[in-house]
Amino acid sequence: MPPLDTAKPGIPPGATARATGQPLDRIDGPDKVTGRAVYAGDIAEKGLLYGMVVNATIPRGRIVALDIAPALRIPGVVEVFSHLNRPDLAWFNSAYEDDDAPPGTHFRPLYDDRVHWSGQPIALVVAEDFETARHAAGMIGVTYESEPHEADLYRAAGNAHVPRQRSSINPSSRGRADLAMAEAALRVEGDYTFGYQFHNPMEMHASTVLWRDGALEIWDKTQSVVNSRDYVCRIFGLKPDQVRVRSPYVGGAFGSGLRPQYQLFMAVMAAQVLGRSVRVVLSREQMFTFGYRPLALQQIALGADANGHLTAIRHDAVQNTSRLEEYQENIVPWSGLIYQCPNVTMKYRLAELDLYTPLDTRAPGAATGVNAFEQAIDAMAHEAGIDPLEFRLINYAERDQTTGMAFTSKQLRACYATAAERFGWSARKPLPRSMREGRELIGWGVATGVWEAMQMNCSARAVMGPEGLMVELAASDIGTGTYTILAQIAAETMGVDPSEVDVRIADSDLPKAPLQGGSAGAATFGSAVKAACETLRETLSRLAVALPQSPLAGKGNVPLQFEGGTIRAEDGSAELPLADLIATCGAQEARADTGPSTASQMRYSRYSHSAVMAEVRVDEELGQIRVTRVVGAVAAGRILNPKTAASQVSGGIVWGIGKALHEEGLLDERLGRFMNHNFAEYHIPVNADIPEIDVIFVPEEDPEVNALGIKGVGEIGVVGTAAAIANAVFHATGRRVGSLPITPDKLL
Ligand code: MOS
């Protein structure tokens, strides 16, 4: 059942000339909505074994005894793996870092009897069918020897330390924030506490490992097939040509697939030992047993003069990491970047808890830091008696305030103006509790969003053959629209229709591509595809003028255009269909390796920006909050596909609503365990929670950021949204709730 062979309809023909910028439907959309898309946990094979993971139920200690006999007696159970019988693996003798590993000692599943967190995988039951494996996993008896643990960040924060490894986490101070704060005409200070969040993609983590006489064909849920392949090779001592990882469809990831998860290890281990194909799928509950967005305790103080100019910023943050690794994120640097202010002090610290290591979660750092800072800015605007939008314009920064460098582009002013117009901001009554309808208080809030515009090294191949144009690279499409925008970029570069481009990705045998993360996918993969197509165009041009029978023969001096499936002399004197050229000279291919332009990187700061406005209605008696309108105006360079890009941003805004009002992993500190590991108790916004979301892209020309002039759109939507909602709640109620999510109890 090769899922990659399914037809990929969806792009209407006839949009060739400027294929990018068109709101084309997703290439992979019909496959996904008709069920033709085959995910990592769907791959079927005769004789496939099923593994079910057993997780630890104590946060710290050791396993004294494992009673596996009752499980082994169940018909259909093939084996139970644990630290007692795991194979001797290459990884266990050497250091290994996956592509998203923080510094530290990385977790080694089934390494020994140690338990590092509640939920740690400690055994794998393998059976002939899934139900038997699941049943037998419940029969495993574990005797623990518990040790004292710490899972309370409020307590551990006293011992927090400044992480050493990355200086960008803690940018240096400027001016004298303490003096300026003491002298400031206006001061606000607040605590901002944002709870644990989990990724919760629709598709659960899964790995199907097909055993091929020692070689492995792996279908994995991942944001990088290369990362998964390298992990498997290193741990199991295999060579890259023995391991092929594919992931053609990913049902959401949000960062959860940036690191290989434990089901991959388990499935490969079982396949290697048993010499059989094995699938391991995590349950929804188990999706709460690995990476998450960490808890953050933040304190922000601002000083301003009587006219509302910021004079001092202080931003302190403490987050948790595990005892294994030093996970860290950029929480505080944004506070020194966004607005003009001469005196800034920022400090970020980590405290170790007996939990698993946190993991990048959509807009890691900014979703925490910016959403707190933008609430503080709102508090200061209120203190100054200035409209919160006006306050942001008064303090607008034309240059990066941290480095002093210019931005490659920054159309944030236009974002504010566009959002304000669309939202009708001018009708806002300034005082809290001044807008009301029936028993509902109405509030309008605004916030700024910002995210880095990154690009990573990447390779791609382009082939023009009898079947048409094919581009390929090992990139992932985690649901973002990567297939579609790559078809658009390739089509535009080669002058063919997007529907004629065969995009092959998510296969580790293809040219190397990095993680899909950091909102860098479009710039990273797109630049490589564009460069490969440009090189291919040069090859085809050379052939077209060199072939004796070609209508373009000898036209070496005339500029050539690729358009409508032909190569044309710009002066209109002759043209050659690409199909004819290929029929004569056979398939032609080109390869490119691209990376960020270091010259531009040194001279400029690169960020996308947004203005988010939200309306809430608060039931005064019940404390219930409804978000009734959100407008997000985004400046992210040129937009390759307004449809898929808007979908990314509105998805981010949904996350923002969840962050503001609903989503929180509730840890029982006494047990060191997350208690609400299901959709009933960890509430992700559903349709009833989500109002009309209006996403607008503000035109932004950016010739510097990369060859395509694009910035990422995957994460910017979540940045600022929770703050806009919290600010709207303040406007509605006069209550500043710095602790997210704002559940009804916090308003009553
Ligand atoms: Mo994103 S948190 O870089 O997948």
PDB file of C-alpha atoms in Angstrom, residues 323-572:
ATOM      1  CA  ARG A 323      16.829  16.955  35.831  1.00  0.00           C
ATOM      2  CA  LEU A 324      17.971  15.258  32.629  1.00  0.00           C
ATOM      3  CA  GLU A 325      18.231  18.142  30.215  1.00  0.00           C
ATOM      4  CA  GLU A 326      18.435  21.906  30.304  1.00  0.00           C
ATOM      5  CA  TYR A 327      15.503  22.856  28.089  1.00  0.00           C
ATOM      6  CA  GLN A 328      15.327  26.612  27.625  1.00  0.00           C
ATOM      7  CA  GLU A 329      13.461  29.070  25.491  1.00  0.00           C
ATOM      8  CA  ASN A 330      13.537  32.715  24.477  1.00  0.00           C
ATOM      9  CA  ILE A 331      11.052  34.228  26.883  1.00  0.00           C
ATOM     10  CA  VAL A 332      12.554  37.543  27.902  1.00  0.00           C
ATOM     11  CA  PRO A 333      14.503  38.848  24.861  1.00  0.00           C
ATOM     12  CA  TRP A 334      11.310  40.063  23.141  1.00  0.00           C
ATOM     13  CA  SER A 335      10.747  42.563  25.929  1.00  0.00           C
ATOM     14  CA  GLY A 336      13.903  44.386  24.973  1.00  0.00           C
ATOM     15  CA  LEU A 337      13.152  44.225  21.275  1.00  0.00           C
ATOM     16  CA  ILE A 338       9.621  45.397  20.596  1.00  0.00           C
ATOM     17  CA  TYR A 339       9.437  48.986  21.895  1.00  0.00           C
ATOM     18  CA  GLN A 340      11.768  51.903  22.336  1.00  0.00           C
ATOM     19  CA  CYS A 341      13.075  52.014  25.853  1.00  0.00           C
ATOM     20  CA  PRO A 342      16.520  53.077  27.061  1.00  0.00           C
ATOM     21  CA  ASN A 343      16.660  51.021  30.268  1.00  0.00           C
ATOM     22  CA  VAL A 344      16.002  47.312  30.112  1.00  0.00           C
ATOM     23  CA  THR A 345      16.922  44.395  32.364  1.00  0.00           C
ATOM     24  CA  MET A 346      15.946  40.845  31.490  1.00  0.00           C
ATOM     25  CA  LYS A 347      16.627  37.684  33.391  1.00  0.00           C
ATOM     26  CA  TYR A 348      15.727  34.092  32.593  1.00  0.00           C
ATOM     27  CA  ARG A 349      16.295  31.209  34.954  1.00  0.00           C
ATOM     28  CA  LEU A 350      15.584  27.506  35.105  1.00  0.00           C
ATOM     29  CA  ALA A 351      14.574  25.240  37.944  1.00  0.00           C
ATOM     30  CA  GLU A 352      14.841  21.460  37.758  1.00  0.00           C
ATOM     31  CA  LEU A 353      11.791  19.382  38.499  1.00  0.00           C
ATOM     32  CA  ASP A 354      11.191  15.648  38.502  1.00  0.00           C
ATOM     33  CA  LEU A 355       9.242  15.833  35.263  1.00  0.00           C
ATOM     34  CA  TYR A 356      10.261  14.956  31.736  1.00  0.00           C
ATOM     35  CA  THR A 357      12.067  17.606  29.712  1.00  0.00           C
ATOM     36  CA  PRO A 358       9.821  20.283  28.204  1.00  0.00           C
ATOM     37  CA  LEU A 359       9.661  20.476  24.432  1.00  0.00           C
ATOM     38  CA  ASP A 360       9.251  23.250  21.896  1.00  0.00           C
ATOM     39  CA  THR A 361       5.555  23.974  21.670  1.00  0.00           C
ATOM     40  CA  ARG A 362       4.160  26.267  19.014  1.00  0.00           C
ATOM     41  CA  ALA A 363       5.985  29.622  19.260  1.00  0.00           C
ATOM     42  CA  PRO A 364       8.132  28.420  22.156  1.00  0.00           C
ATOM     43  CA  GLY A 365       9.305  31.353  24.244  1.00  0.00           C
ATOM     44  CA  ALA A 366       7.295  34.053  22.501  1.00  0.00           C
ATOM     45  CA  ALA A 367       3.953  32.466  23.360  1.00  0.00           C
ATOM     46  CA  THR A 368       5.043  32.772  26.984  1.00  0.00           C
ATOM     47  CA  GLY A 369       7.138  35.951  27.071  1.00  0.00           C
ATOM     48  CA  VAL A 370       5.351  38.176  24.572  1.00  0.00           C
ATOM     49  CA  ASN A 371       1.906  37.230  25.857  1.00  0.00           C
ATOM     50  CA  ALA A 372       2.957  38.313  29.349  1.00  0.00           C
ATOM     51  CA  PHE A 373       4.806  41.433  28.243  1.00  0.00           C
ATOM     52  CA  GLU A 374       1.889  42.589  26.099  1.00  0.00           C
ATOM     53  CA  GLN A 375      -0.374  42.355  29.125  1.00  0.00           C
ATOM     54  CA  ALA A 376       2.082  44.509  31.047  1.00  0.00           C
ATOM     55  CA  ILE A 377       2.094  47.038  28.193  1.00  0.00           C
ATOM     56  CA  ASP A 378      -1.695  47.139  28.377  1.00  0.00           C
ATOM     57  CA  ALA A 379      -1.493  47.769  32.108  1.00  0.00           C
ATOM     58  CA  MET A 380       0.893  50.651  31.527  1.00  0.00           C
ATOM     59  CA  ALA A 381      -1.285  52.158  28.788  1.00  0.00           C
ATOM     60  CA  HIS A 382      -4.165  52.093  31.251  1.00  0.00           C
ATOM     61  CA  GLU A 383      -1.994  53.670  33.940  1.00  0.00           C
ATOM     62  CA  ALA A 384      -0.990  56.408  31.505  1.00  0.00           C
ATOM     63  CA  GLY A 385      -4.585  56.950  30.447  1.00  0.00           C
ATOM     64  CA  ILE A 386      -3.645  56.322  26.837  1.00  0.00           C
ATOM     65  CA  ASP A 387      -5.498  54.102  24.368  1.00  0.00           C
ATOM     66  CA  PRO A 388      -3.536  50.821  24.267  1.00  0.00           C
ATOM     67  CA  LEU A 389      -3.123  50.981  20.504  1.00  0.00           C
ATOM     68  CA  GLU A 390      -1.951  54.585  20.668  1.00  0.00           C
ATOM     69  CA  PHE A 391       0.450  53.634  23.468  1.00  0.00           C
ATOM     70  CA  ARG A 392       2.091  51.070  21.205  1.00  0.00           C
ATOM     71  CA  LEU A 393       2.461  53.626  18.434  1.00  0.00           C
ATOM     72  CA  ILE A 394       4.024  56.155  20.839  1.00  0.00           C
ATOM     73  CA  ASN A 395       6.663  53.583  21.734  1.00  0.00           C
ATOM     74  CA  TYR A 396       7.050  52.084  18.253  1.00  0.00           C
ATOM     75  CA  ALA A 397      10.589  50.902  17.448  1.00  0.00           C
ATOM     76  CA  GLU A 398      11.884  51.450  13.944  1.00  0.00           C
ATOM     77  CA  ARG A 399      15.028  49.445  14.655  1.00  0.00           C
ATOM     78  CA  ASP A 400      15.806  46.343  16.656  1.00  0.00           C
ATOM     79  CA  GLN A 401      16.214  47.813  20.139  1.00  0.00           C
ATOM     80  CA  THR A 402      18.516  45.025  21.254  1.00  0.00           C
ATOM     81  CA  THR A 403      21.082  45.157  18.451  1.00  0.00           C
ATOM     82  CA  GLY A 404      20.403  48.590  16.979  1.00  0.00           C
ATOM     83  CA  MET A 405      20.115  46.985  13.544  1.00  0.00           C
ATOM     84  CA  ALA A 406      17.463  47.737  10.952  1.00  0.00           C
ATOM     85  CA  PHE A 407      14.812  45.151  10.188  1.00  0.00           C
ATOM     86  CA  THR A 408      14.768  43.517   6.775  1.00  0.00           C
ATOM     87  CA  SER A 409      11.167  44.759   6.834  1.00  0.00           C
ATOM     88  CA  LYS A 410       8.680  45.724   9.526  1.00  0.00           C
ATOM     89  CA  GLN A 411       5.166  46.630   8.507  1.00  0.00           C
ATOM     90  CA  LEU A 412       3.855  46.554  12.059  1.00  0.00           C
ATOM     91  CA  ARG A 413       2.386  50.046  11.777  1.00  0.00           C
ATOM     92  CA  ALA A 414       0.346  48.826   8.837  1.00  0.00           C
ATOM     93  CA  CYS A 415      -0.733  45.808  10.934  1.00  0.00           C
ATOM     94  CA  TYR A 416      -2.022  48.101  13.682  1.00  0.00           C
ATOM     95  CA  ALA A 417      -3.841  50.326  11.183  1.00  0.00           C
ATOM     96  CA  THR A 418      -5.351  47.441   9.246  1.00  0.00           C
ATOM     97  CA  ALA A 419      -6.484  45.574  12.344  1.00  0.00           C
ATOM     98  CA  ALA A 420      -7.952  48.749  13.855  1.00  0.00           C
ATOM     99  CA  GLU A 421      -9.907  49.488  10.719  1.00  0.00           C
ATOM    100  CA  ARG A 422     -11.253  45.988  10.328  1.00  0.00           C
ATOM    101  CA  PHE A 423     -12.075  45.660  14.011  1.00  0.00           C
ATOM    102  CA  GLY A 424     -13.610  49.127  14.348  1.00  0.00           C
ATOM    103  CA  TRP A 425     -11.209  49.976  17.177  1.00  0.00           C
ATOM    104  CA  SER A 426     -12.051  53.709  17.088  1.00  0.00           C
ATOM    105  CA  ALA A 427     -15.466  52.935  18.614  1.00  0.00           C
ATOM    106  CA  ARG A 428     -13.826  51.534  21.765  1.00  0.00           C
ATOM    107  CA  LYS A 429     -14.830  53.282  24.981  1.00  0.00           C
ATOM    108  CA  PRO A 430     -11.641  53.779  26.972  1.00  0.00           C
ATOM    109  CA  LEU A 431     -12.786  52.919  30.496  1.00  0.00           C
ATOM    110  CA  PRO A 432     -13.020  49.354  31.775  1.00  0.00           C
ATOM    111  CA  ARG A 433     -16.580  48.144  32.362  1.00  0.00           C
ATOM    112  CA  SER A 434     -17.908  50.827  30.038  1.00  0.00           C
ATOM    113  CA  MET A 435     -19.240  48.531  27.326  1.00  0.00           C
ATOM    114  CA  ARG A 436     -22.099  46.240  28.168  1.00  0.00           C
ATOM    115  CA  GLU A 437     -24.964  44.361  26.563  1.00  0.00           C
ATOM    116  CA  GLY A 438     -27.557  42.781  28.818  1.00  0.00           C
ATOM    117  CA  ARG A 439     -25.736  40.950  31.569  1.00  0.00           C
ATOM    118  CA  GLU A 440     -22.579  40.664  29.521  1.00  0.00           C
ATOM    119  CA  LEU A 441     -19.648  42.990  29.868  1.00  0.00           C
ATOM    120  CA  ILE A 442     -17.863  43.609  26.587  1.00  0.00           C
ATOM    121  CA  GLY A 443     -14.125  44.151  26.329  1.00  0.00           C
ATOM    122  CA  TRP A 444     -11.784  44.970  23.471  1.00  0.00           C
ATOM    123  CA  GLY A 445      -8.091  44.221  23.717  1.00  0.00           C
ATOM    124  CA  VAL A 446      -5.059  44.576  21.504  1.00  0.00           C
ATOM    125  CA  ALA A 447      -1.596  43.056  21.510  1.00  0.00           C
ATOM    126  CA  THR A 448       1.491  42.891  19.350  1.00  0.00           C
ATOM    127  CA  GLY A 449       2.894  39.659  18.001  1.00  0.00           C
ATOM    128  CA  VAL A 450       6.434  39.002  16.848  1.00  0.00           C
ATOM    129  CA  TRP A 451       8.344  35.941  15.668  1.00  0.00           C
ATOM    130  CA  GLU A 452      11.697  35.268  14.093  1.00  0.00           C
ATOM    131  CA  ALA A 453      12.064  34.843  10.335  1.00  0.00           C
ATOM    132  CA  MET A 454      14.517  31.990  10.072  1.00  0.00           C
ATOM    133  CA  GLN A 455      15.999  29.878   7.328  1.00  0.00           C
ATOM    134  CA  MET A 456      18.086  26.730   7.618  1.00  0.00           C
ATOM    135  CA  ASN A 457      20.370  24.756   5.335  1.00  0.00           C
ATOM    136  CA  CYS A 458      18.544  22.484   2.919  1.00  0.00           C
ATOM    137  CA  SER A 459      18.971  20.498  -0.297  1.00  0.00           C
ATOM    138  CA  ALA A 460      16.518  19.716  -3.078  1.00  0.00           C
ATOM    139  CA  ARG A 461      16.424  18.014  -6.460  1.00  0.00           C
ATOM    140  CA  ALA A 462      14.332  18.951  -9.458  1.00  0.00           C
ATOM    141  CA  VAL A 463      13.760  16.609 -12.407  1.00  0.00           C
ATOM    142  CA  MET A 464      12.087  17.426 -15.705  1.00  0.00           C
ATOM    143  CA  GLY A 465      11.168  14.170 -17.388  1.00  0.00           C
ATOM    144  CA  PRO A 466       8.568  12.683 -19.715  1.00  0.00           C
ATOM    145  CA  GLU A 467       6.086  12.757 -16.822  1.00  0.00           C
ATOM    146  CA  GLY A 468       6.647  16.443 -16.168  1.00  0.00           C
ATOM    147  CA  LEU A 469       8.305  18.278 -13.322  1.00  0.00           C
ATOM    148  CA  MET A 470       9.169  16.543 -10.079  1.00  0.00           C
ATOM    149  CA  VAL A 471      10.786  18.170  -7.047  1.00  0.00           C
ATOM    150  CA  GLU A 472      11.977  16.233  -4.045  1.00  0.00           C
ATOM    151  CA  LEU A 473      13.552  16.697  -0.659  1.00  0.00           C
ATOM    152  CA  ALA A 474      13.285  15.102   2.765  1.00  0.00           C
ATOM    153  CA  ALA A 475      11.124  17.930   4.171  1.00  0.00           C
ATOM    154  CA  SER A 476       7.939  17.318   6.163  1.00  0.00           C
ATOM    155  CA  ASP A 477       4.463  18.741   5.755  1.00  0.00           C
ATOM    156  CA  ILE A 478       3.039  18.675   9.262  1.00  0.00           C
ATOM    157  CA  GLY A 479      -0.255  19.981   7.963  1.00  0.00           C
ATOM    158  CA  THR A 480       1.053  23.427   7.163  1.00  0.00           C
ATOM    159  CA  GLY A 481       0.632  23.308   3.378  1.00  0.00           C
ATOM    160  CA  THR A 482       4.233  22.538   2.470  1.00  0.00           C
ATOM    161  CA  TYR A 483       3.302  20.240  -0.443  1.00  0.00           C
ATOM    162  CA  THR A 484       1.241  22.999  -1.957  1.00  0.00           C
ATOM    163  CA  ILE A 485       3.606  25.927  -1.626  1.00  0.00           C
ATOM    164  CA  LEU A 486       6.500  23.841  -2.963  1.00  0.00           C
ATOM    165  CA  ALA A 487       4.397  22.990  -6.025  1.00  0.00           C
ATOM    166  CA  GLN A 488       3.662  26.691  -6.435  1.00  0.00           C
ATOM    167  CA  ILE A 489       7.311  27.719  -6.130  1.00  0.00           C
ATOM    168  CA  ALA A 490       8.466  25.014  -8.545  1.00  0.00           C
ATOM    169  CA  ALA A 491       5.678  25.785 -11.017  1.00  0.00           C
ATOM    170  CA  GLU A 492       6.426  29.463 -11.020  1.00  0.00           C
ATOM    171  CA  THR A 493      10.144  28.961 -11.471  1.00  0.00           C
ATOM    172  CA  MET A 494       9.717  26.471 -14.331  1.00  0.00           C
ATOM    173  CA  GLY A 495       6.738  28.123 -16.031  1.00  0.00           C
ATOM    174  CA  VAL A 496       4.428  25.140 -15.667  1.00  0.00           C
ATOM    175  CA  ASP A 497       1.102  24.701 -13.959  1.00  0.00           C
ATOM    176  CA  PRO A 498       1.193  23.865 -10.223  1.00  0.00           C
ATOM    177  CA  SER A 499      -1.087  20.888 -10.843  1.00  0.00           C
ATOM    178  CA  GLU A 500       1.639  19.401 -13.035  1.00  0.00           C
ATOM    179  CA  VAL A 501       4.285  19.396 -10.331  1.00  0.00           C
ATOM    180  CA  ASP A 502       4.916  16.150  -8.500  1.00  0.00           C
ATOM    181  CA  VAL A 503       6.136  17.082  -5.014  1.00  0.00           C
ATOM    182  CA  ARG A 504       7.887  14.265  -3.161  1.00  0.00           C
ATOM    183  CA  ILE A 505       8.846  14.876   0.434  1.00  0.00           C
ATOM    184  CA  ALA A 506       9.055  13.224   3.847  1.00  0.00           C
ATOM    185  CA  ASP A 507      11.356  10.367   2.831  1.00  0.00           C
ATOM    186  CA  SER A 508      14.813  10.146   4.388  1.00  0.00           C
ATOM    187  CA  ASP A 509      16.266   8.782   1.123  1.00  0.00           C
ATOM    188  CA  LEU A 510      15.567  12.154  -0.537  1.00  0.00           C
ATOM    189  CA  PRO A 511      17.949  15.145  -0.451  1.00  0.00           C
ATOM    190  CA  LYS A 512      18.579  16.257   3.097  1.00  0.00           C
ATOM    191  CA  ALA A 513      16.218  18.733   4.705  1.00  0.00           C
ATOM    192  CA  PRO A 514      16.115  19.952   8.306  1.00  0.00           C
ATOM    193  CA  LEU A 515      13.327  19.859  10.867  1.00  0.00           C
ATOM    194  CA  GLN A 516      10.083  21.506   9.964  1.00  0.00           C
ATOM    195  CA  GLY A 517       9.966  23.923  12.840  1.00  0.00           C
ATOM    196  CA  GLY A 518      10.443  27.478  13.960  1.00  0.00           C
ATOM    197  CA  SER A 519       8.173  28.683  11.155  1.00  0.00           C
ATOM    198  CA  ALA A 520      11.200  28.248   8.921  1.00  0.00           C
ATOM    199  CA  GLY A 521       9.837  25.543   6.631  1.00  0.00           C
ATOM    200  CA  ALA A 522       8.623  27.680   3.750  1.00  0.00           C
ATOM    201  CA  ALA A 523      11.818  29.744   3.604  1.00  0.00           C
ATOM    202  CA  THR A 524      14.056  26.722   4.101  1.00  0.00           C
ATOM    203  CA  PHE A 525      12.442  24.159   1.807  1.00  0.00           C
ATOM    204  CA  GLY A 526      11.106  26.752  -0.632  1.00  0.00           C
ATOM    205  CA  SER A 527      14.528  28.315  -1.186  1.00  0.00           C
ATOM    206  CA  ALA A 528      16.050  24.908  -1.930  1.00  0.00           C
ATOM    207  CA  VAL A 529      13.286  23.992  -4.379  1.00  0.00           C
ATOM    208  CA  LYS A 530      13.529  27.355  -6.092  1.00  0.00           C
ATOM    209  CA  ALA A 531      17.304  27.074  -6.413  1.00  0.00           C
ATOM    210  CA  ALA A 532      17.099  23.526  -7.769  1.00  0.00           C
ATOM    211  CA  CYS A 533      14.534  24.651 -10.354  1.00  0.00           C
ATOM    212  CA  GLU A 534      16.665  27.637 -11.335  1.00  0.00           C
ATOM    213  CA  THR A 535      19.635  25.365 -11.915  1.00  0.00           C
ATOM    214  CA  LEU A 536      17.433  23.029 -13.928  1.00  0.00           C
ATOM    215  CA  ARG A 537      16.243  25.997 -15.977  1.00  0.00           C
ATOM    216  CA  GLU A 538      19.840  26.849 -16.847  1.00  0.00           C
ATOM    217  CA  THR A 539      20.488  23.286 -17.983  1.00  0.00           C
ATOM    218  CA  LEU A 540      17.362  23.238 -20.135  1.00  0.00           C
ATOM    219  CA  SER A 541      18.176  26.664 -21.598  1.00  0.00           C
ATOM    220  CA  ARG A 542      21.624  25.519 -22.606  1.00  0.00           C
ATOM    221  CA  LEU A 543      20.214  22.413 -24.274  1.00  0.00           C
ATOM    222  CA  ALA A 544      17.461  24.383 -26.006  1.00  0.00           C
ATOM    223  CA  VAL A 545      19.888  26.656 -27.819  1.00  0.00           C
ATOM    224  CA  ALA A 546      22.499  23.967 -28.422  1.00  0.00           C
ATOM    225  CA  LEU A 547      20.342  21.313 -30.095  1.00  0.00           C
ATOM    226  CA  PRO A 548      20.574  21.632 -33.865  1.00  0.00           C
ATOM    227  CA  GLN A 549      16.862  20.911 -34.573  1.00  0.00           C
ATOM    228  CA  SER A 550      15.592  23.211 -31.819  1.00  0.00           C
ATOM    229  CA  PRO A 551      13.569  26.294 -32.846  1.00  0.00           C
ATOM    230  CA  LEU A 552      15.754  28.096 -30.323  1.00  0.00           C
ATOM    231  CA  ALA A 553      18.987  26.836 -31.893  1.00  0.00           C
ATOM    232  CA  GLY A 554      21.595  29.542 -31.901  1.00  0.00           C
ATOM    233  CA  LYS A 555      19.474  31.959 -29.873  1.00  0.00           C
ATOM    234  CA  GLY A 556      22.090  32.009 -27.140  1.00  0.00           C
ATOM    235  CA  ASN A 557      22.062  35.788 -26.969  1.00  0.00           C
ATOM    236  CA  VAL A 558      18.300  36.208 -26.632  1.00  0.00           C
ATOM    237  CA  PRO A 559      16.942  36.052 -23.085  1.00  0.00           C
ATOM    238  CA  LEU A 560      14.719  33.003 -22.625  1.00  0.00           C
ATOM    239  CA  GLN A 561      11.503  32.740 -20.652  1.00  0.00           C
ATOM    240  CA  PHE A 562       9.886  29.660 -19.145  1.00  0.00           C
ATOM    241  CA  GLU A 563       6.158  30.003 -19.538  1.00  0.00           C
ATOM    242  CA  GLY A 564       3.129  27.854 -20.271  1.00  0.00           C
ATOM    243  CA  GLY A 565       5.248  24.705 -20.458  1.00  0.00           C
ATOM    244  CA  THR A 566       7.547  26.128 -23.108  1.00  0.00           C
ATOM    245  CA  ILE A 567      10.862  27.897 -23.385  1.00  0.00           C
ATOM    246  CA  ARG A 568      10.374  31.137 -25.308  1.00  0.00           C
ATOM    247  CA  ALA A 569      12.721  33.658 -26.755  1.00  0.00           C
ATOM    248  CA  GLU A 570      11.826  36.919 -25.077  1.00  0.00           C
ATOM    249  CA  ASP A 571      11.654  38.686 -28.441  1.00  0.00           C
ATOM    250  CA  GLY A 572       8.886  36.281 -29.473  1.00  0.00           C
TER     251      GLY A 572
END
